[in-house]
């Protein structure tokens, strides 16, 4: 079975390619390398023994997308990661985000609608829930007004897929709503490669730990949580990658109940910023230099998943703890700074 993975050189994409190849899928990657490195292909090969097919291609160029699907008529499934993902940048450059994240989604769906049968997995986000009223968050929690153009592209993306599936019975899709992905492959061959100053907590922690950053700013300790810092559901990237494979298999085997389904992908456990720091200190044996500063605008207090639906329906469950994932994030950080 040939599977197209867009954004397959990125953080979550590359780990998913590994899991797909481990399961015997033949993978072709499309990536424009705007936020990734072609050498990731060698990391994937080192782990799986196989270098996936790769096309450096910008999905905004509609005729190139059409041409790709002409040449690869045997693509039976698509896992669509390619997207811009910096929340702050999306506020500054909304049209860039709508073009990158929505335009490209439309072009791919158009091609899939031409097929007799197609499976499509979409990278969505827990950001669609905003600050949910109840914890843990179930899939039927209301989708709140998006806080940023980035968040909006995930909400709109889901709506575009739902509308398309309604009128296209041959198209089967699943949106996976990720909580906070983190970590790196246990082999140390692939991991997160943030460009510039990391926006996310875990790469900022490991970069501070290794001395690349002076200090971690903890954004607020006056939230209504047990230790005052925000709570998130940190999901190990290999667990997350495996969720994509089981979701794709569900569609390919015709096990889905409707042709558009949505699943939360998290651990079900919330951890605070201070707990994440403690877990780093434990696995690294180093003290982390951090300082409590003001809240970051737009941050929600708490978000963690109810994973019952994914557990029961997909038969998928996160296997790794925050500490294990942090350990792999730390091994990776040390390796790339060598
Ligand atoms: C985590 C916690 C910060 C950095 C992002 C995306 C969102 C989603 C998940 C993808 C928060 C605190 C962080 C730092 C800190 N998924 N923090 N100091 O904000 O939950 O969400 O990932 O689509 O869309 O925005 O993740 O890693 O930025 O923050 O104190 O230097 O760490 O306040 O509580 P977030 P994050």
PDB file of C-alpha atoms in Angstrom, residues 31-302:
ATOM      1  CA  UNK A  31       8.003  18.303   1.889  1.00  0.00           C
ATOM      2  CA  UNK A  32       9.082  21.786   0.828  1.00  0.00           C
ATOM      3  CA  UNK A  33      11.880  21.777   3.458  1.00  0.00           C
ATOM      4  CA  UNK A  34      10.784  25.253   4.636  1.00  0.00           C
ATOM      5  CA  UNK A  35      10.991  24.047   8.228  1.00  0.00           C
ATOM      6  CA  UNK A  36      12.785  20.721   7.875  1.00  0.00           C
ATOM      7  CA  UNK A  37      15.954  19.112   6.624  1.00  0.00           C
ATOM      8  CA  UNK A  38      16.416  16.563   3.846  1.00  0.00           C
ATOM      9  CA  UNK A  39      18.920  14.674   6.025  1.00  0.00           C
ATOM     10  CA  UNK A  40      15.980  13.425   8.076  1.00  0.00           C
ATOM     11  CA  UNK A  41      15.616  10.844   5.278  1.00  0.00           C
ATOM     12  CA  UNK A  42      18.882   9.266   6.457  1.00  0.00           C
ATOM     13  CA  UNK A  43      17.640   9.205  10.051  1.00  0.00           C
ATOM     14  CA  UNK A  44      14.548   7.344   8.881  1.00  0.00           C
ATOM     15  CA  UNK A  45      16.720   4.954   6.877  1.00  0.00           C
ATOM     16  CA  UNK A  46      18.989   4.313   9.859  1.00  0.00           C
ATOM     17  CA  UNK A  47      15.977   3.228  11.925  1.00  0.00           C
ATOM     18  CA  UNK A  48      13.943   1.280   9.373  1.00  0.00           C
ATOM     19  CA  UNK A  49      16.579   0.185   6.870  1.00  0.00           C
ATOM     20  CA  UNK A  50      14.660   1.911   4.080  1.00  0.00           C
ATOM     21  CA  UNK A  51      14.877   5.385   2.608  1.00  0.00           C
ATOM     22  CA  UNK A  52      11.369   6.533   1.735  1.00  0.00           C
ATOM     23  CA  UNK A  53      10.561   8.067  -1.646  1.00  0.00           C
ATOM     24  CA  UNK A  54      10.839  11.836  -1.461  1.00  0.00           C
ATOM     25  CA  UNK A  55       9.595  14.724  -3.600  1.00  0.00           C
ATOM     26  CA  UNK A  56      10.620  18.258  -2.711  1.00  0.00           C
ATOM     27  CA  UNK A  57       7.481  20.078  -3.659  1.00  0.00           C
ATOM     28  CA  UNK A  58       5.496  23.125  -2.552  1.00  0.00           C
ATOM     29  CA  UNK A  59       1.862  22.111  -2.118  1.00  0.00           C
ATOM     30  CA  UNK A  60       0.758  25.691  -2.766  1.00  0.00           C
ATOM     31  CA  UNK A  61       1.595  25.087  -6.429  1.00  0.00           C
ATOM     32  CA  UNK A  62      -1.656  23.522  -7.519  1.00  0.00           C
ATOM     33  CA  UNK A  63      -0.448  22.201 -10.872  1.00  0.00           C
ATOM     34  CA  UNK A  64       2.434  20.413  -9.112  1.00  0.00           C
ATOM     35  CA  UNK A  65      -0.023  18.712  -6.779  1.00  0.00           C
ATOM     36  CA  UNK A  66      -2.073  17.611  -9.793  1.00  0.00           C
ATOM     37  CA  UNK A  67       1.062  16.393 -11.525  1.00  0.00           C
ATOM     38  CA  UNK A  68       2.142  14.449  -8.427  1.00  0.00           C
ATOM     39  CA  UNK A  69      -1.163  12.572  -8.210  1.00  0.00           C
ATOM     40  CA  UNK A  70      -0.971  11.842 -11.947  1.00  0.00           C
ATOM     41  CA  UNK A  71       2.428  10.237 -11.447  1.00  0.00           C
ATOM     42  CA  UNK A  72       1.499   8.416  -8.227  1.00  0.00           C
ATOM     43  CA  UNK A  73      -1.906   6.968  -9.061  1.00  0.00           C
ATOM     44  CA  UNK A  74      -1.285   4.111  -6.626  1.00  0.00           C
ATOM     45  CA  UNK A  75      -1.362   6.366  -3.537  1.00  0.00           C
ATOM     46  CA  UNK A  76      -4.189   4.871  -1.455  1.00  0.00           C
ATOM     47  CA  UNK A  77      -3.867   7.037   1.632  1.00  0.00           C
ATOM     48  CA  UNK A  78      -2.618  10.458   2.644  1.00  0.00           C
ATOM     49  CA  UNK A  79      -1.427  11.635   6.041  1.00  0.00           C
ATOM     50  CA  UNK A  80      -1.362  15.407   5.829  1.00  0.00           C
ATOM     51  CA  UNK A  81       1.086  17.097   8.208  1.00  0.00           C
ATOM     52  CA  UNK A  82       2.414  19.861   5.968  1.00  0.00           C
ATOM     53  CA  UNK A  83       1.374  23.162   7.547  1.00  0.00           C
ATOM     54  CA  UNK A  84       2.717  26.257   9.227  1.00  0.00           C
ATOM     55  CA  UNK A  85       2.421  25.984  12.992  1.00  0.00           C
ATOM     56  CA  UNK A  86       3.693  29.054  14.821  1.00  0.00           C
ATOM     57  CA  UNK A  87       0.781  30.622  16.670  1.00  0.00           C
ATOM     58  CA  UNK A  88       2.410  34.084  17.044  1.00  0.00           C
ATOM     59  CA  UNK A  89       3.514  34.235  13.419  1.00  0.00           C
ATOM     60  CA  UNK A  90      -0.014  33.378  12.308  1.00  0.00           C
ATOM     61  CA  UNK A  91      -1.312  36.507  14.050  1.00  0.00           C
ATOM     62  CA  UNK A  92       1.280  38.602  12.161  1.00  0.00           C
ATOM     63  CA  UNK A  93       0.782  36.894   8.795  1.00  0.00           C
ATOM     64  CA  UNK A  94      -2.768  35.515   8.628  1.00  0.00           C
ATOM     65  CA  UNK A  95      -2.909  35.182   4.852  1.00  0.00           C
ATOM     66  CA  UNK A  96       0.286  33.147   4.814  1.00  0.00           C
ATOM     67  CA  UNK A  97      -1.374  30.716   7.227  1.00  0.00           C
ATOM     68  CA  UNK A  98      -4.647  30.539   5.304  1.00  0.00           C
ATOM     69  CA  UNK A  99      -2.768  29.970   2.058  1.00  0.00           C
ATOM     70  CA  UNK A 100      -0.337  27.397   3.509  1.00  0.00           C
ATOM     71  CA  UNK A 101      -2.784  25.472   5.651  1.00  0.00           C
ATOM     72  CA  UNK A 102      -6.107  25.818   3.856  1.00  0.00           C
ATOM     73  CA  UNK A 103      -5.131  26.219   0.194  1.00  0.00           C
ATOM     74  CA  UNK A 104      -2.934  23.133   0.237  1.00  0.00           C
ATOM     75  CA  UNK A 105      -5.590  21.063   2.049  1.00  0.00           C
ATOM     76  CA  UNK A 106      -8.137  21.940  -0.649  1.00  0.00           C
ATOM     77  CA  UNK A 107      -5.774  20.937  -3.474  1.00  0.00           C
ATOM     78  CA  UNK A 108      -5.070  17.551  -1.906  1.00  0.00           C
ATOM     79  CA  UNK A 109      -8.737  16.832  -1.158  1.00  0.00           C
ATOM     80  CA  UNK A 110      -9.634  17.701  -4.754  1.00  0.00           C
ATOM     81  CA  UNK A 111      -7.206  15.067  -5.987  1.00  0.00           C
ATOM     82  CA  UNK A 112      -8.476  12.472  -3.508  1.00  0.00           C
ATOM     83  CA  UNK A 113     -12.091  13.098  -4.557  1.00  0.00           C
ATOM     84  CA  UNK A 114     -11.178  11.917  -8.055  1.00  0.00           C
ATOM     85  CA  UNK A 115     -10.252   8.472  -6.736  1.00  0.00           C
ATOM     86  CA  UNK A 116     -12.589   5.485  -6.342  1.00  0.00           C
ATOM     87  CA  UNK A 117     -11.465   5.133  -2.740  1.00  0.00           C
ATOM     88  CA  UNK A 118      -9.162   7.233  -0.592  1.00  0.00           C
ATOM     89  CA  UNK A 119      -8.151   7.468   3.065  1.00  0.00           C
ATOM     90  CA  UNK A 120      -7.123  10.771   4.596  1.00  0.00           C
ATOM     91  CA  UNK A 121      -5.670  11.586   8.016  1.00  0.00           C
ATOM     92  CA  UNK A 122      -5.585  15.223   9.101  1.00  0.00           C
ATOM     93  CA  UNK A 123      -3.359  16.785  11.783  1.00  0.00           C
ATOM     94  CA  UNK A 124      -5.747  18.683  13.973  1.00  0.00           C
ATOM     95  CA  UNK A 125      -5.160  20.127  17.406  1.00  0.00           C
ATOM     96  CA  UNK A 126      -6.581  20.375  20.906  1.00  0.00           C
ATOM     97  CA  UNK A 127      -6.420  24.093  20.224  1.00  0.00           C
ATOM     98  CA  UNK A 128      -9.917  23.725  18.681  1.00  0.00           C
ATOM     99  CA  UNK A 129     -11.333  23.340  22.217  1.00  0.00           C
ATOM    100  CA  UNK A 130      -9.866  26.610  23.552  1.00  0.00           C
ATOM    101  CA  UNK A 131     -10.295  26.639  27.340  1.00  0.00           C
ATOM    102  CA  UNK A 132     -12.742  23.767  27.629  1.00  0.00           C
ATOM    103  CA  UNK A 133     -15.366  23.943  30.364  1.00  0.00           C
ATOM    104  CA  UNK A 134     -14.754  20.388  31.589  1.00  0.00           C
ATOM    105  CA  UNK A 135     -11.614  18.282  32.115  1.00  0.00           C
ATOM    106  CA  UNK A 136     -10.682  15.844  30.736  1.00  0.00           C
ATOM    107  CA  UNK A 137     -11.790  17.021  27.296  1.00  0.00           C
ATOM    108  CA  UNK A 138     -13.985  14.704  25.232  1.00  0.00           C
ATOM    109  CA  UNK A 139     -14.365  14.941  21.449  1.00  0.00           C
ATOM    110  CA  UNK A 140     -17.890  16.314  21.790  1.00  0.00           C
ATOM    111  CA  UNK A 141     -16.741  19.331  23.814  1.00  0.00           C
ATOM    112  CA  UNK A 142     -17.692  22.494  21.933  1.00  0.00           C
ATOM    113  CA  UNK A 143     -15.243  23.958  19.455  1.00  0.00           C
ATOM    114  CA  UNK A 144     -14.512  27.462  20.752  1.00  0.00           C
ATOM    115  CA  UNK A 145     -13.790  30.622  18.772  1.00  0.00           C
ATOM    116  CA  UNK A 146     -10.172  30.277  17.598  1.00  0.00           C
ATOM    117  CA  UNK A 147      -7.563  32.401  19.411  1.00  0.00           C
ATOM    118  CA  UNK A 148      -5.313  32.722  16.358  1.00  0.00           C
ATOM    119  CA  UNK A 149      -5.362  32.300  12.571  1.00  0.00           C
ATOM    120  CA  UNK A 150      -3.315  29.113  13.147  1.00  0.00           C
ATOM    121  CA  UNK A 151      -6.023  27.686  15.421  1.00  0.00           C
ATOM    122  CA  UNK A 152      -8.621  28.795  12.921  1.00  0.00           C
ATOM    123  CA  UNK A 153      -6.918  26.845  10.125  1.00  0.00           C
ATOM    124  CA  UNK A 154      -7.313  23.663  12.198  1.00  0.00           C
ATOM    125  CA  UNK A 155     -11.019  24.342  12.849  1.00  0.00           C
ATOM    126  CA  UNK A 156     -11.665  25.305   9.234  1.00  0.00           C
ATOM    127  CA  UNK A 157      -9.624  22.357   8.043  1.00  0.00           C
ATOM    128  CA  UNK A 158     -11.895  19.971   9.956  1.00  0.00           C
ATOM    129  CA  UNK A 159     -14.996  21.705   8.547  1.00  0.00           C
ATOM    130  CA  UNK A 160     -13.677  21.554   4.983  1.00  0.00           C
ATOM    131  CA  UNK A 161     -13.027  17.817   5.349  1.00  0.00           C
ATOM    132  CA  UNK A 162     -16.439  17.209   6.958  1.00  0.00           C
ATOM    133  CA  UNK A 163     -18.243  19.105   4.157  1.00  0.00           C
ATOM    134  CA  UNK A 164     -16.271  17.249   1.489  1.00  0.00           C
ATOM    135  CA  UNK A 165     -16.867  13.829   3.065  1.00  0.00           C
ATOM    136  CA  UNK A 166     -20.618  14.516   3.227  1.00  0.00           C
ATOM    137  CA  UNK A 167     -20.833  14.639  -0.562  1.00  0.00           C
ATOM    138  CA  UNK A 168     -18.004  12.195  -1.344  1.00  0.00           C
ATOM    139  CA  UNK A 169     -18.731   8.673  -0.029  1.00  0.00           C
ATOM    140  CA  UNK A 170     -15.481   7.375  -1.589  1.00  0.00           C
ATOM    141  CA  UNK A 171     -13.449   9.644   0.716  1.00  0.00           C
ATOM    142  CA  UNK A 172     -12.831   8.454   4.277  1.00  0.00           C
ATOM    143  CA  UNK A 173     -11.154  10.775   6.727  1.00  0.00           C
ATOM    144  CA  UNK A 174     -10.039  11.007  10.332  1.00  0.00           C
ATOM    145  CA  UNK A 175      -8.922  14.168  12.134  1.00  0.00           C
ATOM    146  CA  UNK A 176      -6.553  13.554  15.031  1.00  0.00           C
ATOM    147  CA  UNK A 177      -6.641  16.298  17.655  1.00  0.00           C
ATOM    148  CA  UNK A 178      -3.156  16.292  19.157  1.00  0.00           C
ATOM    149  CA  UNK A 179      -2.479  17.553  22.641  1.00  0.00           C
ATOM    150  CA  UNK A 180       1.174  18.559  23.290  1.00  0.00           C
ATOM    151  CA  UNK A 181       3.592  16.388  21.272  1.00  0.00           C
ATOM    152  CA  UNK A 182       7.123  15.997  22.659  1.00  0.00           C
ATOM    153  CA  UNK A 183      10.209  13.774  22.764  1.00  0.00           C
ATOM    154  CA  UNK A 184      12.302  12.095  20.091  1.00  0.00           C
ATOM    155  CA  UNK A 185      12.829   8.616  18.682  1.00  0.00           C
ATOM    156  CA  UNK A 186      14.530   6.206  21.162  1.00  0.00           C
ATOM    157  CA  UNK A 187      17.247   5.544  18.542  1.00  0.00           C
ATOM    158  CA  UNK A 188      18.347   9.199  18.712  1.00  0.00           C
ATOM    159  CA  UNK A 189      18.201   9.287  14.886  1.00  0.00           C
ATOM    160  CA  UNK A 190      15.249  11.687  14.525  1.00  0.00           C
ATOM    161  CA  UNK A 191      13.642  14.300  16.771  1.00  0.00           C
ATOM    162  CA  UNK A 192      12.463  17.898  16.953  1.00  0.00           C
ATOM    163  CA  UNK A 193      14.590  20.503  15.149  1.00  0.00           C
ATOM    164  CA  UNK A 194      13.193  23.892  16.155  1.00  0.00           C
ATOM    165  CA  UNK A 195      14.532  26.780  14.097  1.00  0.00           C
ATOM    166  CA  UNK A 196      15.535  29.789  16.197  1.00  0.00           C
ATOM    167  CA  UNK A 197      14.174  30.308  19.702  1.00  0.00           C
ATOM    168  CA  UNK A 198      11.746  27.488  20.529  1.00  0.00           C
ATOM    169  CA  UNK A 199       8.180  28.549  21.287  1.00  0.00           C
ATOM    170  CA  UNK A 200       7.248  25.273  22.944  1.00  0.00           C
ATOM    171  CA  UNK A 201       8.054  24.256  26.473  1.00  0.00           C
ATOM    172  CA  UNK A 202       9.989  21.010  26.041  1.00  0.00           C
ATOM    173  CA  UNK A 203      12.588  22.164  23.459  1.00  0.00           C
ATOM    174  CA  UNK A 204      13.051  25.323  25.520  1.00  0.00           C
ATOM    175  CA  UNK A 205      13.702  23.196  28.607  1.00  0.00           C
ATOM    176  CA  UNK A 206      16.246  20.944  26.867  1.00  0.00           C
ATOM    177  CA  UNK A 207      18.006  23.891  25.184  1.00  0.00           C
ATOM    178  CA  UNK A 208      18.283  25.624  28.560  1.00  0.00           C
ATOM    179  CA  UNK A 209      19.520  22.391  30.109  1.00  0.00           C
ATOM    180  CA  UNK A 210      22.323  22.120  27.579  1.00  0.00           C
ATOM    181  CA  UNK A 211      23.282  25.781  27.969  1.00  0.00           C
ATOM    182  CA  UNK A 212      22.031  27.114  24.630  1.00  0.00           C
ATOM    183  CA  UNK A 213      19.562  29.365  26.499  1.00  0.00           C
ATOM    184  CA  UNK A 214      20.334  31.101  29.783  1.00  0.00           C
ATOM    185  CA  UNK A 215      17.025  30.666  31.461  1.00  0.00           C
ATOM    186  CA  UNK A 216      13.544  29.260  30.979  1.00  0.00           C
ATOM    187  CA  UNK A 217      10.725  31.721  31.630  1.00  0.00           C
ATOM    188  CA  UNK A 218       7.790  30.006  33.317  1.00  0.00           C
ATOM    189  CA  UNK A 219       4.745  31.923  32.141  1.00  0.00           C
ATOM    190  CA  UNK A 220       2.776  32.524  35.327  1.00  0.00           C
ATOM    191  CA  UNK A 221       2.373  30.709  38.647  1.00  0.00           C
ATOM    192  CA  UNK A 222      -0.925  32.254  39.650  1.00  0.00           C
ATOM    193  CA  UNK A 223      -3.240  29.987  37.664  1.00  0.00           C
ATOM    194  CA  UNK A 224      -5.978  28.107  39.549  1.00  0.00           C
ATOM    195  CA  UNK A 225      -4.034  24.799  39.444  1.00  0.00           C
ATOM    196  CA  UNK A 226      -2.372  22.847  42.314  1.00  0.00           C
ATOM    197  CA  UNK A 227       1.076  24.493  41.823  1.00  0.00           C
ATOM    198  CA  UNK A 228      -0.146  27.633  40.026  1.00  0.00           C
ATOM    199  CA  UNK A 229       1.375  26.771  36.619  1.00  0.00           C
ATOM    200  CA  UNK A 230      -0.555  25.727  33.506  1.00  0.00           C
ATOM    201  CA  UNK A 231      -1.500  22.132  32.883  1.00  0.00           C
ATOM    202  CA  UNK A 232      -1.088  20.330  29.557  1.00  0.00           C
ATOM    203  CA  UNK A 233      -1.232  16.776  28.243  1.00  0.00           C
ATOM    204  CA  UNK A 234       2.275  15.955  26.939  1.00  0.00           C
ATOM    205  CA  UNK A 235       2.105  13.108  24.437  1.00  0.00           C
ATOM    206  CA  UNK A 236       5.203  11.191  23.352  1.00  0.00           C
ATOM    207  CA  UNK A 237       5.786  11.620  19.617  1.00  0.00           C
ATOM    208  CA  UNK A 238       6.219   7.867  18.974  1.00  0.00           C
ATOM    209  CA  UNK A 239       2.855   7.164  20.643  1.00  0.00           C
ATOM    210  CA  UNK A 240       1.343   9.934  18.527  1.00  0.00           C
ATOM    211  CA  UNK A 241       2.935   8.519  15.358  1.00  0.00           C
ATOM    212  CA  UNK A 242       1.419   5.092  16.105  1.00  0.00           C
ATOM    213  CA  UNK A 243      -2.031   6.689  16.443  1.00  0.00           C
ATOM    214  CA  UNK A 244      -1.735   7.801  12.805  1.00  0.00           C
ATOM    215  CA  UNK A 245      -0.971   4.282  11.643  1.00  0.00           C
ATOM    216  CA  UNK A 246      -3.923   2.709  13.473  1.00  0.00           C
ATOM    217  CA  UNK A 247      -6.225   5.489  12.201  1.00  0.00           C
ATOM    218  CA  UNK A 248      -5.085   4.899   8.626  1.00  0.00           C
ATOM    219  CA  UNK A 249      -5.513   1.127   8.970  1.00  0.00           C
ATOM    220  CA  UNK A 250      -9.025   1.665  10.321  1.00  0.00           C
ATOM    221  CA  UNK A 251      -9.958   3.568   7.164  1.00  0.00           C
ATOM    222  CA  UNK A 252      -8.165   1.246   4.778  1.00  0.00           C
ATOM    223  CA  UNK A 253      -9.839  -1.795   6.342  1.00  0.00           C
ATOM    224  CA  UNK A 254     -13.259  -0.128   6.160  1.00  0.00           C
ATOM    225  CA  UNK A 255     -13.720  -0.302   9.949  1.00  0.00           C
ATOM    226  CA  UNK A 256     -14.833   3.334  10.308  1.00  0.00           C
ATOM    227  CA  UNK A 257     -18.405   4.045  11.413  1.00  0.00           C
ATOM    228  CA  UNK A 258     -18.788   7.204   9.348  1.00  0.00           C
ATOM    229  CA  UNK A 259     -16.625   8.689   6.623  1.00  0.00           C
ATOM    230  CA  UNK A 260     -15.395  11.492   8.857  1.00  0.00           C
ATOM    231  CA  UNK A 261     -14.323  10.774  12.413  1.00  0.00           C
ATOM    232  CA  UNK A 262     -12.461  12.779  15.061  1.00  0.00           C
ATOM    233  CA  UNK A 263     -10.216  11.481  17.864  1.00  0.00           C
ATOM    234  CA  UNK A 264      -8.278  13.080  20.701  1.00  0.00           C
ATOM    235  CA  UNK A 265      -4.658  11.967  20.902  1.00  0.00           C
ATOM    236  CA  UNK A 266      -3.210  12.541  24.347  1.00  0.00           C
ATOM    237  CA  UNK A 267      -2.256  10.561  27.429  1.00  0.00           C
ATOM    238  CA  UNK A 268      -5.245  11.527  29.549  1.00  0.00           C
ATOM    239  CA  UNK A 269      -2.911  12.881  32.239  1.00  0.00           C
ATOM    240  CA  UNK A 270      -2.342  16.573  32.843  1.00  0.00           C
ATOM    241  CA  UNK A 271       1.095  17.808  33.940  1.00  0.00           C
ATOM    242  CA  UNK A 272       2.046  21.280  35.106  1.00  0.00           C
ATOM    243  CA  UNK A 273       4.976  23.324  33.815  1.00  0.00           C
ATOM    244  CA  UNK A 274       6.779  22.775  37.143  1.00  0.00           C
ATOM    245  CA  UNK A 275       6.191  19.015  36.879  1.00  0.00           C
ATOM    246  CA  UNK A 276       7.706  19.055  33.392  1.00  0.00           C
ATOM    247  CA  UNK A 277      10.748  20.894  34.772  1.00  0.00           C
ATOM    248  CA  UNK A 278      11.063  18.378  37.641  1.00  0.00           C
ATOM    249  CA  UNK A 279      10.925  15.505  35.220  1.00  0.00           C
ATOM    250  CA  UNK A 280      13.702  17.110  33.150  1.00  0.00           C
ATOM    251  CA  UNK A 281      15.837  17.575  36.273  1.00  0.00           C
ATOM    252  CA  UNK A 282      15.315  13.930  37.201  1.00  0.00           C
ATOM    253  CA  UNK A 283      16.251  12.425  33.841  1.00  0.00           C
ATOM    254  CA  UNK A 284      19.182  14.787  33.185  1.00  0.00           C
ATOM    255  CA  UNK A 285      20.529  15.015  36.722  1.00  0.00           C
ATOM    256  CA  UNK A 286      20.885  18.783  36.130  1.00  0.00           C
ATOM    257  CA  UNK A 287      19.273  21.739  37.845  1.00  0.00           C
ATOM    258  CA  UNK A 288      17.298  23.843  35.380  1.00  0.00           C
ATOM    259  CA  UNK A 289      17.684  27.597  35.547  1.00  0.00           C
ATOM    260  CA  UNK A 290      14.154  28.977  35.427  1.00  0.00           C
ATOM    261  CA  UNK A 291      12.286  32.044  36.557  1.00  0.00           C
ATOM    262  CA  UNK A 292       8.614  32.737  37.078  1.00  0.00           C
ATOM    263  CA  UNK A 293       7.490  35.605  34.844  1.00  0.00           C
ATOM    264  CA  UNK A 294       4.129  37.069  33.804  1.00  0.00           C
ATOM    265  CA  UNK A 295       1.502  34.979  32.107  1.00  0.00           C
ATOM    266  CA  UNK A 296       1.832  34.583  28.328  1.00  0.00           C
ATOM    267  CA  UNK A 297      -1.144  36.197  26.588  1.00  0.00           C
ATOM    268  CA  UNK A 298      -3.516  33.645  25.063  1.00  0.00           C
ATOM    269  CA  UNK A 299      -2.428  30.717  27.288  1.00  0.00           C
ATOM    270  CA  UNK A 300      -5.243  28.627  28.692  1.00  0.00           C
ATOM    271  CA  UNK A 301      -5.118  27.289  32.253  1.00  0.00           C
ATOM    272  CA  UNK A 302      -5.565  23.627  31.598  1.00  0.00           C
TER     273      UNK A 302
END
